[in-house]
Amino acid sequence: MSAHTAAATLDPVTLAVLKGRLEQIADEMDATLYRSAFNPIIAEAHDACHGLYDANTGDTLVQGKSGLPVFVGAMAFAVRAAARVAQERGGMVDGDTWLFNDPYEGGTHANDFKLVRPFFRHGQLFCYLASAAHWHDVGGAVPGNYNPAATECWQEAVQIPPVRIVRQGQLDGDVLAILRANTRLPDSLWGDLNGQLSALELGIKRLDGLLDEYGDAVVLQAMGELRKRALVLMRAHIQNLPDGRYSFEDVLDNDGVKDELLTIALDMTVKGDRLTLDFSRTSLQCAGPVNISRATAVAACYVALKHVFPDVPANAGVLDAVDFVLPDGLVITAERPRPVGGYTETILRMIDVIFSATALADPNRAVAHAYGTINALSIAGHRTDAARKGQRWVMFSFFGGGHGGHSTGDGLSHSNAPISTATIPPLEILEAAYPVRFTEWSLRPNSGGDGTHRGGLGAVYEIELLEESAEAFIFGERGKAAPKGIAGGSNALPNVFSYQHEGQWCQPPMVSKMLGIHLKKGERVRLETPGGGGWGPAANRDTAARAHDVAQGFVSDSNTTSSKVKP
Amino acid sequence: MSTQQPVTPHLVVGVDVGGTFTDLFVLDERDGSARIVKVPSTRGEEARGFMNGVVRVSEGNAPTATTGDAAKAGVAATLATIVHGTTVGTNALLERKVARTGIITTRGFRDVLEMRRRDRPQTWGLRGSFTPVVPRDLRLEVDERVLADGSLHTSVDLAQVRAQTQALLDAGCEAVCVFFINAYANPINEQQAVAAVRAMWPNPYVTSASEVLPEIREFERCSTATLNAALQPVVGSYLAKLEDDLRNQGFSGELLIVQSNGGVMSRETACDVPVRTALSGPAAGVIACAAVARASGFSNVITGDMGGTSFDVSLVAEGEASLAAQTSIEFGLVVRSPMIQIETIGAGGGSIASVDPSGMLQVGPESAGSIPGPVCYGRGNTRPTVTDANVVLGRIAADRPLGGGLLQALDAKAAELAIQTHVATPLGLDMLAAAEAMLTVANAKMAGAIRVVSIERGHDPRQFAYMPFGGGGALHVCAMMREVGVTTGIVPRYPGVTSALGCVMADMRHDAVQTLNKSLLDLDLAQLTARLAHLAEACQKRLDSAGVRFERVQEVVSLDMLYMGQTHTLQVPLNPADISRESIQAAFEKTYAASFGRVLTGMAIRVMNLRYARIGVRPKFDLAVLAPKGTGSSASLGVQRVYHAGQWWDAQRYARLDLPVGAQVAGPAILEQADTTVWLEPSFYARVDTLGNLLVERNAP
């Protein structure tokens, strides 16, 4: 990069223009993958991300607007991991694309395949382009890989270290063959991989065009400047919070293996314009798959801070004003081979405690807890009709819930998780693709926490099996401790999963996680998801708003307090 | 002119009702002459402004009319056809001033409308909210169920349907939507329920979701159909009043309405499916641009409509406007029906500039709108807008009446102060540099929107001409050309009345869809042909209902297809004369390769939807009637000082409409006309083509 020379200062106008142009490149990469992806978790749920990353540090320079928020923080680790391995093998070469799913180095979980492509200008590494996307099935013990009983990473998924899927422009058929052999859905995998490669190709073309237009030095300078501005904004926001130490802790139901609560504890210190997030009092790493790696933990903090301060640009500058205390060996700094497949649940809890701690500092800044679990539900089996006899089917989806109340209004009902911008597949699409029938798809009354501003409502989904038999599993959370209100608001209702067995409704022994649920034709599973927590004392709720809630059936008239549990 | 002859209707009038003005474009079929009428809009009472315009049309047409037979016949007697672009429906949705509406739906699914697709309005912040058009207590359930394969699981309980219908009537509902799960695959239950509801409902405002949109995806279908139901009384009564008023004034011709797809429909159809008027006005504008550009020899054009709060971009490739499958009126208000693809960003004349705490300059999306409007309007806003920057930089002359006499003069001093305080001082720039910076940032945003609509569709914007319209577009034409790399800008002769012009030009068009959801191997080709014939017949009936003469009728047929396992479909053209598995597969692979650069051989292919459009081509008038007549005048009106690229320039001022065909103007220049101002930057030049359009190009380097 030193070959390029830059003017002393970049004018604010060029900077504003380049900010939009760079974001557009990432947005276009996102759009390319969504349109071409095979699996609905990418195409509909947008569980993917694209961005530009620093040539030296791997830090996020730019990320697309529609990508999965949690990847912003994690991708920097992924790029670094690929760069390090490449270094050992002769360095990054133009035209190569590295691929891997190692969650300990690259963050998140093994379903997320990260592709890292070096971008060269005039023979020199200028920056990285990367693409991450959730593949439908990558081996392991259960279809879809959310194995609530896993105790080692190999029971969750095939483990692929950084390897070259493309060498100097040529797809490596050997690597592809290994990938295809390690999935239950090879065509889906091939389609998704293709989409990611196309997205990177497009990104290279667009970035080349931009650099030709503005000059390498000016664009590089803009990237640096944008990061600096994010830091300045973050510092200004932190400065506005009163100095002090704000502590909050919350729990996970269990790790799916041992039925014990796990604590996520935060001591947040505001001092001037710096923020310290100290998670030292958090539980130790556990046997089951709710561990997360350090990269994922940092990514979770990033997402939480972006929600609290939404106007700060999405780049690494957000984290430059923050000090982390993340000791080794915790459930949030787990190491190989601790299973990490259920990473979403743990980071949602980290986000919750950051919201609550921020509310202690300034109740108007934070939003009450959202529903706090992605509720990964899989129903799978084999077709028995003549035309498709023996064909395997896997319906795997995530479900929604309510958002928390906030200083400016009630929470949004039935929304997506704070770590994601995923939409839910239409039930008619699911019914057309799989032998199931939804018997209910509705809002869940009373599920939002009461408050001056009520939490949004969760949902009820009830699904009946139409095939002879199937096997289901659920990977959820918030079955024991409900999402919490803030600033005096009440808690939401907790998550409830039920299934029918021999004519009886049953619930999992470990509440929100269970493997091997056998369903026969006509039997149902039922998810009642949490709403969001309330904001402010319930006593201050507007009378008209309360009457409206009753008239609409958002709360039942016999019991206008949706939860007895106070935070 | 004799007043003894009975009046023969001879005028075709396009009427676009905007937020500030109602524009009328009047074509006289006797001699092919055209003219324009502009009257103030009457918000909330649109029919009155409309009729005021019609009165003005008749005054201009026959000065003696008030004393002759025409007076007895009424002022509208000379009008043969009226084509109307309306935002009545869209405004009603945005302001939630729709009819009290109920939903009758499958047991277990009353909340589909409110649950949406589990989305949120903004990625960051988690402070979104949503109010459905039909509240929960008016969404009632009945026992019935059809499965995804179309098989009947539970017959509809008509006693329950009647009870729920009564409950909705008792609750004061004026309109109702019947929406059953999977009715796209088999509408039998829904049809029976609709018949039962219609038997009891005291008015025609009963919408069947699978009639409006027989397409898979329950939320999109429910939302589209519900909005349709809620709009029926609003749009229906508006159009009925309009038609009444027109008939009372002697109108004996046809009243046609522009749809979001850029085609027109009869009043009856508009009352049945008012949801199709969602983008009525803007769609008409794009249709006009396409026609104007085509006539000037440009079949590829990107249009940019700059108004007070937004900038709308559309793309016309090979003479055809791009269509989108659906749009959101706002968060959660989804309308799914083919419509002109319009990318809207918050960058208009009223967009407010600010500097955030990190020193980043931002323009929009916050807007001062037209009320209170820019600082220079002097109506209380103190934060600088794009229009304010254009005023202080001399692009808009402060002493010129703006908005057709709405404002006699502009307060340039107040604009300067606002820019100094809110932009220049925080950025450490002088006031003029700050004003220019505002325009640069706004231009970059608008150019970004142009790139999005072109690049996402696989087009290179540099191979397109750029056509600005709306009040503000022409001020930024050179900037857009520079930013995007376009070689030709086309400023139409009347940029401010483009939508009204489009009304007169639009063809009649009806779209229909039917979900098939079959693998290509299992597709029943005979049934496909039969369905096609059915859709053709239904659409022809709609065409016939308008009583309009067509030059010819054409159809556009396509299939939404995908590889088995994908969820996003590609629209693949289908030749109805050549329906075979091989030809369908070949067409899909061609489309797929064009979109993604590769074909995935060996993968099974699925056919999701059949799409059908039937177009009644209306006779076209010669756009040359718009061209300037005679020798006109190319004389400069004087010099105007304009600040550009860091210095003051002496720009020549011209009366744009006086320039004759072939006239050439070199930048820097300001070309003025009643409804817009063209800013021609230094090193750009413009010439008037044979149709009166201004073709803008850059000097050869």
Short mmCIF file of N, CA and C in Angstrom, two decimals, chain B residues 530-627:
data_model
loop_
_atom_site.label_atom_id
_atom_site.label_comp_id
_atom_site.label_asym_id
_atom_site.label_seq_id
_atom_site.Cartn_x
_atom_site.Cartn_y
_atom_site.Cartn_z
N ALA B 530 -54.22 -24.69 -21.41
CA ALA B 530 -55.59 -24.36 -21.03
C ALA B 530 -55.62 -23.16 -20.08
N ARG B 531 -54.68 -23.14 -19.12
CA ARG B 531 -54.63 -22.02 -18.17
C ARG B 531 -54.33 -20.71 -18.90
N LEU B 532 -53.43 -20.82 -19.88
CA LEU B 532 -53.08 -19.64 -20.67
C LEU B 532 -54.33 -19.08 -21.36
N ALA B 533 -55.09 -19.99 -21.95
CA ALA B 533 -56.30 -19.56 -22.65
C ALA B 533 -57.27 -18.89 -21.68
N HIS B 534 -57.34 -19.47 -20.46
CA HIS B 534 -58.23 -18.91 -19.45
C HIS B 534 -57.79 -17.50 -19.05
N LEU B 535 -56.48 -17.32 -18.80
CA LEU B 535 -55.97 -16.01 -18.42
C LEU B 535 -56.19 -15.01 -19.56
N ALA B 536 -55.97 -15.47 -20.80
CA ALA B 536 -56.15 -14.59 -21.95
C ALA B 536 -57.59 -14.10 -22.02
N GLU B 537 -58.52 -15.01 -21.77
CA GLU B 537 -59.93 -14.65 -21.84
C GLU B 537 -60.30 -13.65 -20.74
N ALA B 538 -59.83 -13.94 -19.51
CA ALA B 538 -60.14 -13.06 -18.39
C ALA B 538 -59.59 -11.66 -18.63
N CYS B 539 -58.35 -11.59 -19.15
CA CYS B 539 -57.73 -10.29 -19.39
C CYS B 539 -58.42 -9.57 -20.54
N GLN B 540 -58.85 -10.32 -21.56
CA GLN B 540 -59.52 -9.69 -22.69
C GLN B 540 -60.83 -9.05 -22.22
N LYS B 541 -61.49 -9.75 -21.27
CA LYS B 541 -62.75 -9.21 -20.73
C LYS B 541 -62.49 -7.84 -20.09
N ARG B 542 -61.38 -7.76 -19.35
CA ARG B 542 -61.01 -6.49 -18.73
C ARG B 542 -60.77 -5.42 -19.80
N LEU B 543 -60.07 -5.82 -20.87
CA LEU B 543 -59.80 -4.86 -21.95
C LEU B 543 -61.13 -4.39 -22.55
N ASP B 544 -62.03 -5.33 -22.79
CA ASP B 544 -63.30 -4.99 -23.44
C ASP B 544 -64.13 -4.04 -22.58
N SER B 545 -63.97 -4.16 -21.25
CA SER B 545 -64.84 -3.39 -20.35
C SER B 545 -64.59 -1.89 -20.49
N ALA B 546 -63.49 -1.49 -21.10
CA ALA B 546 -63.16 -0.06 -21.14
C ALA B 546 -63.77 0.67 -22.32
N GLY B 547 -64.20 -0.05 -23.33
CA GLY B 547 -64.77 0.61 -24.50
C GLY B 547 -63.79 1.46 -25.25
N VAL B 548 -62.56 1.02 -25.29
CA VAL B 548 -61.51 1.81 -25.94
C VAL B 548 -61.08 1.10 -27.22
N ARG B 549 -60.71 1.89 -28.22
CA ARG B 549 -60.25 1.31 -29.48
C ARG B 549 -58.75 1.01 -29.38
N PHE B 550 -58.39 -0.19 -29.83
CA PHE B 550 -56.97 -0.55 -29.83
C PHE B 550 -56.47 -0.72 -31.25
N GLU B 551 -55.20 -0.37 -31.44
CA GLU B 551 -54.57 -0.64 -32.74
C GLU B 551 -54.32 -2.12 -32.90
N ARG B 552 -53.90 -2.73 -31.81
CA ARG B 552 -53.69 -4.18 -31.81
C ARG B 552 -53.62 -4.65 -30.37
N VAL B 553 -53.72 -5.96 -30.20
CA VAL B 553 -53.60 -6.54 -28.86
C VAL B 553 -52.39 -7.46 -28.86
N GLN B 554 -51.54 -7.31 -27.83
CA GLN B 554 -50.40 -8.23 -27.76
C GLN B 554 -50.32 -8.85 -26.38
N GLU B 555 -49.64 -10.01 -26.28
CA GLU B 555 -49.53 -10.64 -24.98
C GLU B 555 -48.07 -10.90 -24.62
N VAL B 556 -47.80 -10.87 -23.31
CA VAL B 556 -46.47 -11.18 -22.79
C VAL B 556 -46.65 -12.32 -21.81
N VAL B 557 -45.99 -13.43 -22.08
CA VAL B 557 -46.16 -14.62 -21.23
C VAL B 557 -44.80 -15.01 -20.67
N SER B 558 -44.78 -15.36 -19.38
CA SER B 558 -43.52 -15.81 -18.80
C SER B 558 -43.79 -16.80 -17.68
N LEU B 559 -42.75 -17.52 -17.33
CA LEU B 559 -42.82 -18.46 -16.21
C LEU B 559 -41.81 -18.04 -15.17
N ASP B 560 -42.18 -18.08 -13.89
CA ASP B 560 -41.21 -17.90 -12.80
C ASP B 560 -40.58 -19.27 -12.55
N MET B 561 -39.28 -19.38 -12.77
CA MET B 561 -38.64 -20.69 -12.66
C MET B 561 -37.41 -20.63 -11.77
N LEU B 562 -37.01 -21.82 -11.29
CA LEU B 562 -35.85 -21.91 -10.42
C LEU B 562 -35.35 -23.34 -10.42
N TYR B 563 -34.12 -23.52 -9.97
CA TYR B 563 -33.65 -24.88 -9.74
C TYR B 563 -34.32 -25.42 -8.49
N MET B 564 -34.62 -26.68 -8.48
CA MET B 564 -35.26 -27.32 -7.33
C MET B 564 -34.40 -27.04 -6.11
N GLY B 565 -34.99 -26.51 -5.05
CA GLY B 565 -34.24 -26.22 -3.84
C GLY B 565 -33.94 -24.74 -3.68
N GLN B 566 -33.93 -23.98 -4.78
CA GLN B 566 -33.76 -22.53 -4.65
C GLN B 566 -35.07 -21.91 -4.18
N THR B 567 -35.00 -20.66 -3.72
CA THR B 567 -36.24 -19.99 -3.36
C THR B 567 -36.52 -18.76 -4.21
N HIS B 568 -35.49 -18.16 -4.79
CA HIS B 568 -35.73 -17.00 -5.64
C HIS B 568 -35.95 -17.46 -7.07
N THR B 569 -36.94 -16.88 -7.72
CA THR B 569 -37.26 -17.31 -9.07
C THR B 569 -36.69 -16.34 -10.11
N LEU B 570 -36.57 -16.81 -11.31
CA LEU B 570 -36.22 -15.97 -12.45
C LEU B 570 -37.41 -15.93 -13.38
N GLN B 571 -37.66 -14.77 -13.96
CA GLN B 571 -38.77 -14.65 -14.90
C GLN B 571 -38.27 -15.03 -16.30
N VAL B 572 -38.84 -16.11 -16.82
CA VAL B 572 -38.36 -16.68 -18.08
C VAL B 572 -39.44 -16.48 -19.16
N PRO B 573 -39.08 -15.83 -20.27
CA PRO B 573 -40.10 -15.62 -21.31
C PRO B 573 -40.58 -16.94 -21.91
N LEU B 574 -41.87 -17.01 -22.16
CA LEU B 574 -42.46 -18.23 -22.72
C LEU B 574 -43.14 -17.85 -24.03
N ASN B 575 -42.83 -18.60 -25.07
CA ASN B 575 -43.49 -18.37 -26.35
C ASN B 575 -44.73 -19.27 -26.41
N PRO B 576 -45.94 -18.68 -26.37
CA PRO B 576 -47.15 -19.50 -26.30
C PRO B 576 -47.31 -20.40 -27.53
N ALA B 577 -46.63 -20.06 -28.61
CA ALA B 577 -46.76 -20.86 -29.83
C ALA B 577 -45.82 -22.06 -29.81
N ASP B 578 -44.92 -22.08 -28.84
CA ASP B 578 -43.92 -23.15 -28.82
C ASP B 578 -43.75 -23.64 -27.38
N ILE B 579 -44.75 -24.41 -26.93
CA ILE B 579 -44.70 -24.89 -25.54
C ILE B 579 -44.27 -26.35 -25.53
N SER B 580 -43.02 -26.55 -25.12
CA SER B 580 -42.54 -27.93 -24.94
C SER B 580 -41.55 -27.90 -23.78
N ARG B 581 -41.31 -29.07 -23.19
CA ARG B 581 -40.37 -29.14 -22.08
C ARG B 581 -38.99 -28.64 -22.52
N GLU B 582 -38.60 -29.01 -23.73
CA GLU B 582 -37.26 -28.65 -24.22
C GLU B 582 -37.15 -27.13 -24.37
N SER B 583 -38.19 -26.52 -24.96
CA SER B 583 -38.08 -25.07 -25.19
C SER B 583 -38.12 -24.32 -23.86
N ILE B 584 -38.90 -24.82 -22.91
CA ILE B 584 -38.97 -24.14 -21.60
C ILE B 584 -37.63 -24.26 -20.89
N GLN B 585 -37.04 -25.46 -20.93
CA GLN B 585 -35.74 -25.64 -20.28
C GLN B 585 -34.68 -24.75 -20.92
N ALA B 586 -34.68 -24.70 -22.25
CA ALA B 586 -33.68 -23.89 -22.95
C ALA B 586 -33.84 -22.42 -22.58
N ALA B 587 -35.10 -21.95 -22.49
CA ALA B 587 -35.34 -20.55 -22.14
C ALA B 587 -34.86 -20.27 -20.73
N PHE B 588 -35.10 -21.21 -19.81
CA PHE B 588 -34.66 -21.03 -18.42
C PHE B 588 -33.15 -20.94 -18.35
N GLU B 589 -32.48 -21.86 -19.03
CA GLU B 589 -31.02 -21.88 -18.95
C GLU B 589 -30.41 -20.61 -19.56
N LYS B 590 -31.04 -20.12 -20.58
CA LYS B 590 -30.56 -18.88 -21.19
C LYS B 590 -30.69 -17.72 -20.20
N THR B 591 -31.85 -17.65 -19.54
CA THR B 591 -32.07 -16.57 -18.57
C THR B 591 -31.14 -16.71 -17.38
N TYR B 592 -30.97 -17.96 -16.92
CA TYR B 592 -30.11 -18.18 -15.75
C TYR B 592 -28.67 -17.77 -16.05
N ALA B 593 -28.20 -18.19 -17.21
CA ALA B 593 -26.82 -17.87 -17.59
C ALA B 593 -26.64 -16.35 -17.71
N ALA B 594 -27.66 -15.68 -18.22
CA ALA B 594 -27.56 -14.22 -18.36
C ALA B 594 -27.50 -13.55 -16.99
N SER B 595 -28.18 -14.14 -15.99
CA SER B 595 -28.22 -13.52 -14.66
C SER B 595 -26.99 -13.86 -13.83
N PHE B 596 -26.54 -15.10 -13.90
CA PHE B 596 -25.51 -15.55 -12.96
C PHE B 596 -24.24 -16.04 -13.64
N GLY B 597 -24.20 -15.97 -14.95
CA GLY B 597 -22.99 -16.32 -15.66
C GLY B 597 -22.72 -17.81 -15.74
N ARG B 598 -23.63 -18.64 -15.26
CA ARG B 598 -23.41 -20.08 -15.34
C ARG B 598 -24.74 -20.83 -15.30
N VAL B 599 -24.70 -22.07 -15.77
CA VAL B 599 -25.88 -22.93 -15.73
C VAL B 599 -25.51 -24.14 -14.88
N LEU B 600 -26.41 -24.62 -14.05
CA LEU B 600 -26.11 -25.75 -13.18
C LEU B 600 -26.69 -27.01 -13.82
N THR B 601 -25.91 -27.67 -14.62
CA THR B 601 -26.42 -28.82 -15.36
C THR B 601 -26.74 -29.98 -14.42
N GLY B 602 -27.76 -30.74 -14.79
CA GLY B 602 -28.10 -31.93 -14.03
C GLY B 602 -29.04 -31.66 -12.86
N MET B 603 -29.30 -30.40 -12.55
CA MET B 603 -30.20 -30.09 -11.43
C MET B 603 -31.64 -30.02 -11.94
N ALA B 604 -32.55 -30.52 -11.12
CA ALA B 604 -33.96 -30.49 -11.50
C ALA B 604 -34.45 -29.05 -11.51
N ILE B 605 -35.43 -28.77 -12.38
CA ILE B 605 -35.95 -27.42 -12.56
C ILE B 605 -37.41 -27.37 -12.15
N ARG B 606 -37.79 -26.29 -11.46
CA ARG B 606 -39.17 -26.14 -11.00
C ARG B 606 -39.84 -24.95 -11.69
N VAL B 607 -41.12 -25.10 -11.97
CA VAL B 607 -41.90 -23.99 -12.54
C VAL B 607 -42.85 -23.51 -11.45
N MET B 608 -42.60 -22.30 -10.94
CA MET B 608 -43.38 -21.80 -9.81
C MET B 608 -44.67 -21.11 -10.25
N ASN B 609 -44.56 -20.10 -11.10
CA ASN B 609 -45.75 -19.33 -11.47
C ASN B 609 -45.85 -19.13 -12.98
N LEU B 610 -47.07 -19.04 -13.44
CA LEU B 610 -47.34 -18.60 -14.81
C LEU B 610 -47.74 -17.13 -14.74
N ARG B 611 -47.09 -16.30 -15.54
CA ARG B 611 -47.45 -14.87 -15.57
C ARG B 611 -47.93 -14.50 -16.96
N TYR B 612 -48.95 -13.68 -16.98
CA TYR B 612 -49.57 -13.36 -18.25
C TYR B 612 -49.92 -11.88 -18.26
N ALA B 613 -49.61 -11.21 -19.35
CA ALA B 613 -50.04 -9.81 -19.51
C ALA B 613 -50.65 -9.65 -20.89
N ARG B 614 -51.78 -8.98 -20.95
CA ARG B 614 -52.44 -8.71 -22.23
C ARG B 614 -52.50 -7.19 -22.40
N ILE B 615 -52.01 -6.74 -23.53
CA ILE B 615 -51.84 -5.30 -23.73
C ILE B 615 -52.66 -4.85 -24.92
N GLY B 616 -53.55 -3.91 -24.69
CA GLY B 616 -54.29 -3.27 -25.79
C GLY B 616 -53.54 -2.01 -26.18
N VAL B 617 -52.94 -2.02 -27.35
CA VAL B 617 -52.10 -0.90 -27.76
C VAL B 617 -52.99 0.23 -28.26
N ARG B 618 -52.92 1.37 -27.59
CA ARG B 618 -53.74 2.52 -27.99
C ARG B 618 -53.03 3.29 -29.10
N PRO B 619 -53.80 3.96 -29.94
CA PRO B 619 -53.18 4.72 -31.02
C PRO B 619 -52.23 5.75 -30.43
N LYS B 620 -51.08 5.90 -31.07
CA LYS B 620 -50.09 6.85 -30.56
C LYS B 620 -50.22 8.18 -31.30
N PHE B 621 -50.00 9.25 -30.56
CA PHE B 621 -49.98 10.53 -31.27
C PHE B 621 -48.53 10.90 -31.53
N ASP B 622 -48.35 11.76 -32.51
CA ASP B 622 -47.00 12.14 -32.90
C ASP B 622 -46.44 13.14 -31.90
N LEU B 623 -45.35 12.74 -31.23
CA LEU B 623 -44.77 13.62 -30.20
C LEU B 623 -44.26 14.93 -30.78
N ALA B 624 -44.16 14.97 -32.13
CA ALA B 624 -43.70 16.21 -32.76
C ALA B 624 -44.66 17.38 -32.49
N VAL B 625 -45.90 17.07 -32.07
CA VAL B 625 -46.82 18.18 -31.75
C VAL B 625 -46.29 19.02 -30.59
N LEU B 626 -45.39 18.41 -29.80
CA LEU B 626 -44.84 19.16 -28.67
C LEU B 626 -43.72 20.10 -29.10
N ALA B 627 -43.20 19.89 -30.31
CA ALA B 627 -42.01 20.63 -30.74
C ALA B 627 -42.32 22.11 -30.86
#
